[in-house]
Coordinates of C-alpha atoms and ligand atoms in Angstrom, one line a residue:
M1132 CA 188.1 100.9 14.4
N1133 CA 185.8 103.1 12.3
Y1134 CA 184.0 101.7 9.3
N1135 CA 182.4 103.9 6.7
F1136 CA 179.0 102.5 6.0
D1137 CA 178.0 105.8 4.6
E1138 CA 180.2 105.4 1.5
I1139 CA 178.4 105.1 -1.8
I1140 CA 180.1 102.4 -3.8
P1141 CA 178.8 102.1 -7.4
R1142 CA 177.8 98.5 -8.1
E1143 CA 176.6 98.9 -11.7
G1144 CA 178.5 96.6 -14.1
T1145 CA 179.9 94.4 -11.4
D1146 CA 177.5 91.5 -12.3
A1147 CA 175.6 92.3 -9.1
Y1148 CA 172.2 90.5 -9.0
K1149 CA 170.7 93.5 -7.1
L1150 CA 171.7 96.0 -9.8
D1151 CA 172.1 94.1 -13.0
L1152 CA 168.8 92.1 -12.8
R1153 CA 166.6 95.1 -12.3
E1154 CA 165.4 95.1 -15.9
M1155 CA 164.4 91.5 -15.6
V1156 CA 162.7 91.8 -12.2
F1157 CA 161.1 95.3 -12.4
G1158 CA 160.9 95.7 -16.2
T1159 CA 163.2 98.7 -15.9
D1160 CA 166.7 99.4 -14.7
D1161 CA 166.0 102.8 -13.2
V1162 CA 164.6 101.7 -9.9
L1163 CA 166.6 102.3 -6.7
P1164 CA 167.6 98.8 -5.8
L1165 CA 166.4 98.0 -2.3
W1166 CA 165.5 94.4 -2.8
V1167 CA 167.6 91.1 -2.9
A1168 CA 169.3 90.3 0.4
D1169 CA 172.8 91.5 0.1
M1170 CA 174.2 94.8 1.3
D1171 CA 175.8 97.8 -0.4
F1172 CA 178.7 97.8 2.0
K1173 CA 182.3 96.6 1.6
A1174 CA 183.1 93.3 3.4
P1175 CA 185.2 93.7 6.5
P1176 CA 188.7 95.0 5.7
A1177 CA 190.4 91.9 7.0
V1178 CA 188.3 89.8 4.6
V1179 CA 189.1 92.1 1.7
K1180 CA 192.9 91.9 2.5
A1181 CA 192.9 88.2 2.8
L1182 CA 191.1 87.7 -0.5
E1183 CA 193.5 90.2 -2.2
D1184 CA 196.5 88.4 -0.8
R1185 CA 195.2 85.0 -1.9
A1186 CA 194.3 86.4 -5.4
S1187 CA 197.8 87.6 -5.8
H1188 CA 199.2 84.1 -5.6
H1189 CA 197.7 83.6 -9.1
I1190 CA 197.1 79.8 -8.8
Y1191 CA 193.5 79.0 -8.0
G1192 CA 193.4 75.2 -7.9
Y1193 CA 191.1 72.8 -6.1
T1194 CA 190.9 73.7 -2.4
I1195 CA 190.5 71.9 0.9
R1196 CA 188.8 73.1 4.1
D1197 CA 190.8 71.8 7.0
N1198 CA 190.7 72.4 10.7
K1199 CA 191.5 76.1 10.2
F1200 CA 188.1 76.4 8.5
T1201 CA 186.2 74.3 11.1
S1202 CA 187.9 75.9 14.1
A1203 CA 186.9 79.3 12.9
I1204 CA 183.3 78.1 12.9
V1205 CA 183.6 76.4 16.3
N1206 CA 185.0 79.5 17.9
W1207 CA 182.5 81.8 16.2
L1208 CA 179.5 79.8 17.4
K1209 CA 181.0 79.6 20.9
N1210 CA 181.7 83.3 21.2
R1211 CA 178.6 84.7 19.4
H1212 CA 175.9 82.1 20.2
L1213 CA 177.3 80.4 23.3
W1214 CA 177.0 77.1 21.4
D1215 CA 179.7 74.5 21.9
I1216 CA 180.0 72.3 18.9
E1217 CA 182.7 69.9 17.7
D1218 CA 184.8 70.3 14.6
G1219 CA 183.5 66.9 13.4
W1220 CA 179.9 68.1 13.4
I1221 CA 180.5 70.5 10.5
E1222 CA 179.7 69.7 6.9
F1223 CA 180.7 72.2 4.3
S1224 CA 178.1 73.2 1.7
P1225 CA 178.2 75.8 -1.1
G1226 CA 175.1 77.5 0.2
V1227 CA 172.2 77.3 2.7
L1228 CA 169.8 76.4 -0.1
P1229 CA 172.0 73.5 -1.3
S1230 CA 172.2 72.3 2.4
I1231 CA 168.4 72.3 2.5
M1232 CA 168.2 70.5 -0.8
V1233 CA 170.6 67.8 0.3
A1234 CA 168.6 67.3 3.5
L1235 CA 165.3 67.1 1.5
H1236 CA 166.7 64.5 -0.8
E1237 CA 168.3 62.4 1.9
F1238 CA 165.5 62.5 4.5
S1239 CA 162.4 62.5 2.4
N1240 CA 161.0 60.9 -0.7
P1241 CA 159.1 62.4 -3.7
G1242 CA 155.5 62.9 -2.6
D1243 CA 156.3 63.4 1.1
K1244 CA 155.1 66.5 2.8
V1245 CA 157.3 69.4 3.9
I1246 CA 156.2 72.2 6.2
I1247 CA 157.2 75.9 5.7
Q1248 CA 156.0 79.0 7.6
T1249 CA 154.5 81.5 5.3
P1250 CA 155.0 84.3 4.3
V1251 CA 158.5 83.2 3.7
Y1252 CA 161.7 83.5 1.6
P1253 CA 160.5 82.5 -1.9
P1254 CA 162.9 79.7 -2.6
F1255 CA 161.4 77.7 0.3
Y1256 CA 158.5 77.1 -2.0
S1257 CA 160.4 76.1 -5.1
I1258 CA 162.9 74.0 -3.3
V1259 CA 160.1 71.8 -2.0
T1260 CA 157.8 71.7 -5.0
E1261 CA 160.5 71.5 -7.7
N1262 CA 162.0 68.6 -5.9
Q1263 CA 158.7 66.8 -6.1
R1264 CA 157.7 67.1 -2.4
E1265 CA 154.3 68.4 -1.3
L1266 CA 154.2 71.8 0.4
L1267 CA 152.4 72.4 3.7
R1268 CA 152.0 76.1 4.6
N1269 CA 152.0 76.7 8.3
T1270 CA 150.8 80.3 7.9
L1271 CA 152.1 82.6 10.6
I1272 CA 149.6 84.6 12.6
E1273 CA 150.0 88.4 12.2
E1274 CA 148.7 90.9 14.7
A1275 CA 149.6 94.6 14.2
G1276 CA 152.7 93.6 12.3
Y1277 CA 154.0 91.1 14.9
Y1278 CA 154.1 87.4 13.8
T1279 CA 153.6 84.3 15.9
I1280 CA 153.3 80.6 15.2
D1281 CA 150.0 78.7 14.7
F1282 CA 150.9 75.7 16.8
D1283 CA 147.6 74.0 16.4
L1284 CA 148.0 74.0 12.7
L1285 CA 151.7 73.0 13.0
E1286 CA 150.7 70.0 15.2
A1287 CA 147.9 69.0 12.7
Q1288 CA 150.3 69.2 9.8
A1289 CA 153.1 67.4 11.6
S1290 CA 150.8 64.6 12.6
D1291 CA 150.2 63.6 9.0
P1292 CA 152.4 60.5 8.6
R1293 CA 153.5 61.7 5.2
T1294 CA 155.0 64.9 6.7
K1295 CA 158.7 64.3 7.0
I1296 CA 160.5 67.6 7.2
F1297 CA 159.9 71.1 8.7
V1298 CA 162.1 73.8 6.9
F1299 CA 162.4 76.4 9.6
S1300 CA 163.6 80.0 9.1
N1301 CA 165.2 81.3 12.3
P1302 CA 165.4 84.3 12.4
H1303 CA 162.6 84.5 10.0
N1304 CA 162.8 86.1 6.6
P1305 CA 160.8 88.3 5.9
V1306 CA 158.9 88.8 9.2
G1307 CA 162.0 89.5 11.2
R1308 CA 161.3 87.3 14.3
A1309 CA 164.1 85.8 16.3
W1310 CA 162.0 83.0 17.7
N1311 CA 162.1 82.7 21.5
K1312 CA 162.8 79.7 23.8
E1313 CA 159.2 78.9 24.4
E1314 CA 158.4 78.9 20.7
L1315 CA 161.4 76.7 19.9
K1316 CA 160.5 74.3 22.7
R1317 CA 157.0 73.9 21.3
I1318 CA 158.3 73.2 17.8
A1319 CA 160.8 70.7 19.1
D1320 CA 158.1 68.9 21.1
I1321 CA 155.8 68.7 18.1
C1322 CA 158.5 67.4 15.8
I1323 CA 159.7 64.8 18.3
K1324 CA 156.1 63.7 19.0
H1325 CA 155.3 63.2 15.3
D1326 CA 158.7 62.1 14.1
V1327 CA 159.4 65.1 11.8
M1328 CA 162.9 66.2 10.9
I1329 CA 163.9 69.9 11.4
V1330 CA 166.0 71.7 8.8
S1331 CA 166.8 74.9 10.7
D1332 CA 167.9 77.7 8.4
E1333 CA 169.8 80.0 10.7
I1334 CA 171.5 82.1 8.0
H1335 CA 170.4 85.4 9.6
S1336 CA 171.4 84.3 13.1
D1337 CA 174.3 86.8 13.4
L1338 CA 172.0 89.7 12.6
C1339 CA 169.8 89.9 15.7
L1340 CA 169.1 93.6 16.5
F1341 CA 167.8 95.8 19.3
G1342 CA 168.9 93.5 22.1
H1343 CA 167.5 90.3 20.7
S1344 CA 169.7 87.2 20.6
H1345 CA 169.7 84.2 18.4
L1346 CA 168.8 80.9 20.0
P1347 CA 170.2 78.0 18.0
M1348 CA 167.5 75.3 18.2
A1349 CA 170.0 72.4 18.3
K1350 CA 171.9 74.1 21.2
L1351 CA 168.8 74.5 23.3
F1352 CA 167.4 71.1 22.9
P1353 CA 170.0 68.4 22.5
E1354 CA 167.2 65.8 22.7
I1355 CA 166.4 66.7 19.1
N1356 CA 169.9 66.1 17.8
D1357 CA 168.9 63.0 16.0
R1358 CA 166.4 65.0 13.9
I1359 CA 167.9 68.4 13.3
I1360 CA 170.2 69.9 10.7
T1361 CA 171.3 73.5 11.3
C1362 CA 172.2 75.4 8.2
M1363 CA 174.4 78.5 8.7
A1364 CA 176.7 80.7 6.7
P1365 CA 178.8 83.9 7.0
S1366 CA 177.2 85.2 3.8
K1367 CA 174.5 87.5 5.1
T1368 CA 176.6 88.5 8.2
F1369 CA 179.6 89.8 6.3
N1370 CA 178.1 90.5 2.9
I1371 CA 180.0 87.7 1.1
A1372 CA 177.1 85.8 -0.4
G1373 CA 178.7 85.7 -3.9
L1374 CA 181.5 83.6 -2.4
S1375 CA 179.2 80.6 -1.9
S1376 CA 180.4 79.3 1.4
A1377 CA 178.1 77.8 4.0
Y1378 CA 177.9 74.8 6.3
A1379 CA 175.6 72.5 8.1
I1380 CA 176.0 71.5 11.8
I1381 CA 174.8 68.0 12.6
A1382 CA 175.6 66.5 16.0
D1383 CA 174.2 63.1 15.4
S1384 CA 176.7 60.9 13.6
K1385 CA 174.2 58.7 11.8
L1386 CA 172.4 61.8 10.5
R1387 CA 175.7 63.4 9.6
K1388 CA 177.0 60.4 7.6
R1389 CA 173.8 60.3 5.6
F1390 CA 174.0 64.1 4.9
H1391 CA 177.7 63.8 4.0
K1392 CA 177.1 60.9 1.6
R1393 CA 174.3 62.7 -0.2
L1394 CA 176.3 65.9 -0.5
W1395 CA 179.1 64.0 -2.2
A1396 CA 176.6 62.1 -4.4
M1397 CA 175.3 65.4 -5.6
Q1398 CA 178.9 66.6 -6.1
L1399 CA 178.3 69.7 -3.9
H1400 CA 181.2 69.2 -1.5
M1401 CA 184.0 70.9 -3.4
G1402 CA 183.3 74.6 -2.9
N1403 CA 185.3 77.6 -4.0
L1404 CA 188.7 78.7 -2.8
F1405 CA 187.9 82.3 -2.0
G1406 CA 184.8 81.3 0.0
G1407 CA 186.9 79.2 2.4
V1408 CA 189.4 82.1 2.9
A1409 CA 186.6 84.6 3.5
L1410 CA 184.7 82.5 6.0
R1411 CA 187.8 81.8 8.0
V1412 CA 189.0 85.4 8.2
A1413 CA 185.5 86.9 8.7
Y1414 CA 184.9 84.6 11.7
N1415 CA 188.4 85.1 13.1
D1416 CA 188.7 88.9 12.6
G1417 CA 185.2 90.2 11.7
E1418 CA 183.5 90.6 15.1
D1419 CA 184.3 94.3 15.5
W1420 CA 183.0 95.1 12.0
L1421 CA 179.8 93.1 12.7
E1422 CA 179.1 95.1 15.9
A1423 CA 179.5 98.3 13.9
L1424 CA 177.3 97.0 11.1
K1425 CA 174.6 96.0 13.5
K1426 CA 174.6 99.5 15.1
Y1427 CA 174.3 101.0 11.6
L1428 CA 171.5 98.7 10.7
E1429 CA 169.6 99.6 13.9
E1430 CA 170.0 103.3 13.0
N1431 CA 168.7 102.6 9.6
A1432 CA 165.7 100.7 10.9
L1433 CA 165.0 103.5 13.4
M1434 CA 165.2 106.1 10.6
V1435 CA 162.6 104.2 8.6
Q1436 CA 160.4 103.9 11.7
D1437 CA 160.7 107.6 12.3
F1438 CA 160.0 108.5 8.7
I1439 CA 157.0 106.3 8.5
A1440 CA 155.6 107.7 11.8
K1441 CA 156.0 111.3 10.6
N1442 CA 155.0 111.0 7.0
M1443 CA 152.9 107.9 6.3
P1444 CA 151.6 106.5 9.6
E1445 CA 149.2 104.3 7.8
V1446 CA 152.0 102.1 6.6
G1447 CA 152.4 99.2 9.0
F1448 CA 155.9 98.5 10.3
V1449 CA 157.4 96.8 13.4
L1450 CA 161.1 97.0 14.1
P1451 CA 162.7 93.7 13.2
E1452 CA 164.2 91.5 15.9
A1453 CA 166.8 90.4 13.3
T1454 CA 167.8 90.8 9.7
Y1455 CA 168.3 93.9 7.5
L1456 CA 165.0 93.2 5.8
L1457 CA 162.0 95.3 6.8
W1458 CA 158.5 94.0 6.2
L1459 CA 156.3 97.0 5.3
D1460 CA 152.5 96.7 5.3
F1461 CA 150.9 99.0 2.6
R1462 CA 147.4 97.4 2.9
K1463 CA 145.8 100.6 4.1
W1464 CA 146.6 102.2 0.8
G1465 CA 143.9 100.0 -0.6
L1466 CA 145.7 99.2 -3.9
S1467 CA 145.8 95.7 -5.3
P1468 CA 149.2 94.0 -5.1
A1469 CA 149.7 94.6 -8.8
K1470 CA 148.8 98.3 -8.6
L1471 CA 151.0 98.8 -5.6
R1472 CA 153.9 97.2 -7.3
K1473 CA 153.3 99.1 -10.5
A1474 CA 153.1 102.4 -8.6
L1475 CA 156.3 101.8 -6.6
I1476 CA 158.2 101.0 -9.8
E1477 CA 156.7 103.6 -12.2
V1478 CA 155.9 106.5 -9.9
G1479 CA 158.4 106.0 -7.1
K1480 CA 161.1 104.3 -9.1
V1481 CA 161.9 102.2 -6.1
G1482 CA 162.6 98.5 -6.3
M1483 CA 161.6 96.5 -3.2
N1484 CA 160.7 92.8 -3.0
D1485 CA 157.1 92.3 -3.8
G1486 CA 155.2 90.9 -0.8
V1487 CA 153.2 88.3 -2.8
S1488 CA 156.5 86.7 -3.9
F1489 CA 156.7 85.5 -0.2
G1490 CA 153.2 83.9 -0.5
T1491 CA 149.6 85.1 -0.7
E1492 CA 149.9 86.4 2.9
G1493 CA 152.3 89.0 1.5
A1494 CA 149.7 90.7 -0.6
G1495 CA 149.9 94.4 0.2
F1496 CA 153.4 94.1 1.7
Q1497 CA 156.8 95.0 0.4
R1498 CA 160.2 93.9 1.8
L1499 CA 162.7 96.8 2.1
N1500 CA 166.4 96.0 2.4
I1501 CA 168.1 98.5 4.7
G1502 CA 171.6 97.2 4.1
S1503 CA 172.6 100.4 2.3
P1504 CA 174.1 103.8 3.2
K1505 CA 171.7 106.1 5.1
S1506 CA 171.5 108.5 2.1
V1507 CA 170.2 105.7 -0.1
I1508 CA 167.6 104.6 2.4
G1509 CA 166.6 108.2 2.8
E1510 CA 166.2 108.5 -0.9
G1511 CA 164.2 105.3 -1.0
L1512 CA 161.8 106.6 1.7
K1513 CA 161.3 109.8 -0.3
R1514 CA 160.4 107.8 -3.3
I1515 CA 157.9 105.7 -1.4
L1516 CA 156.4 109.0 0.0
K1517 CA 156.0 110.3 -3.5
V1518 CA 154.0 107.2 -4.4
R1519 CA 151.9 107.8 -1.3
N1520 CA 151.2 111.4 -2.2
E1521 CA 150.6 110.9 -5.9
V1522 CA 148.8 107.6 -5.9
Y1523 CA 147.3 106.7 -2.5
K1524 CA 146.4 110.2 -1.4
Q1525 CA 144.8 111.2 -4.7
S1526 CA 143.4 107.8 -5.4
Q1527 CA 143.9 108.4 -9.1
Y1528 CA 145.9 105.4 -10.0
Ligands
PLP2813 C1 166.3 82.5 4.9 C2 167.3 82.4 3.8 N1 167.8 81.2 3.5 C3 168.7 81.0 2.6 C4 169.2 82.1 1.8 C5 170.2 81.9 0.7 O1 171.2 81.2 1.2 P1 172.4 80.7 0.2 O2 172.7 81.8 -0.7 O3 173.5 80.4 1.1 O4 171.9 79.5 -0.6 C6 168.6 83.4 2.1 C7 169.0 84.5 1.3 O5 168.4 85.6 1.3 C8 167.7 83.5 3.1 O6 167.2 84.7 3.4

């Protein structure tokens, strides 16, 4: 089937975070929105149809998620990630961040230390600190735009007896790495050795690009099953983040019971009716759409690469192994992070995620969301080039 990812669908006035929060985030609503991580594409036709059908019933009461829901997940993971799990290992959650929060509360205490790998998705900071845990930054090592893990630092941080949890982003937002087997093995070994629990956020797992594949940590190393919670969702994959439907996979029954009890204690178990429908249909009927989407995203990433190479080769960029989020390095422009941001907003009128919001390591970077029609990405690139020509080249800003 053909899907039209080139279609421009106006989103203004639809309560879309990406559009309607521009004034608050950028101080103006006239920037081209290439920031927050959702896409400007329609969800797969089967999902749209199922939601319309369900909406036409007109009764929207409390909902259950039975084995139709869990078997859609089981089959999806088996087909897409060659991971055999059991229905009973699945715990529903209204989001990946809520899953992480439940795990933090159940498996650590206030004052305990939690490791994250920076620069990273900003809520990883606040979810730790605002829940009164202490943050340990396992800063990633960057070399010519490619990121790897500082294992010596990780080991030192994990060996602190107060370190209880490692919140892991795989594939990583924003650096785009789909971590390989050797890296995962070293993490598993360190966490086993120092008795650290792993909360593995694999929300971007379906979006591996350019021949890379996702390796679920819990699948590779069953020996860590008593210390790993895998958090997944169809939200990024099928552009249904607004439907709040995610899940955690926990093979170990003791761990799972504790997670389950805490989820209920926090009253997070109920979830919304449409989210359940969308997850089930997306996983059962969305594979073809996802393949087409990934192809389109790869074309967009290559288009950015080509444009940068031709027009602004000083901007650092490495094709992502996964995600529709590109991590662009503007450090050679020599602007302070504040000036870079101001110039992009005021001169370029382009709204990307500011690198520093991912941590101090992000100074001089911007995160570009390529989950939009090609014409929109092309326009975004032109606007960035305008900033380059008017601000960086003339150094007058
Ligand atoms: C790494 C990562 N985790 C979690 C989330 C958010 O998940 P949810 O909306 O299900 O809480 C995002 C969204 O961008 C993300 O990139």
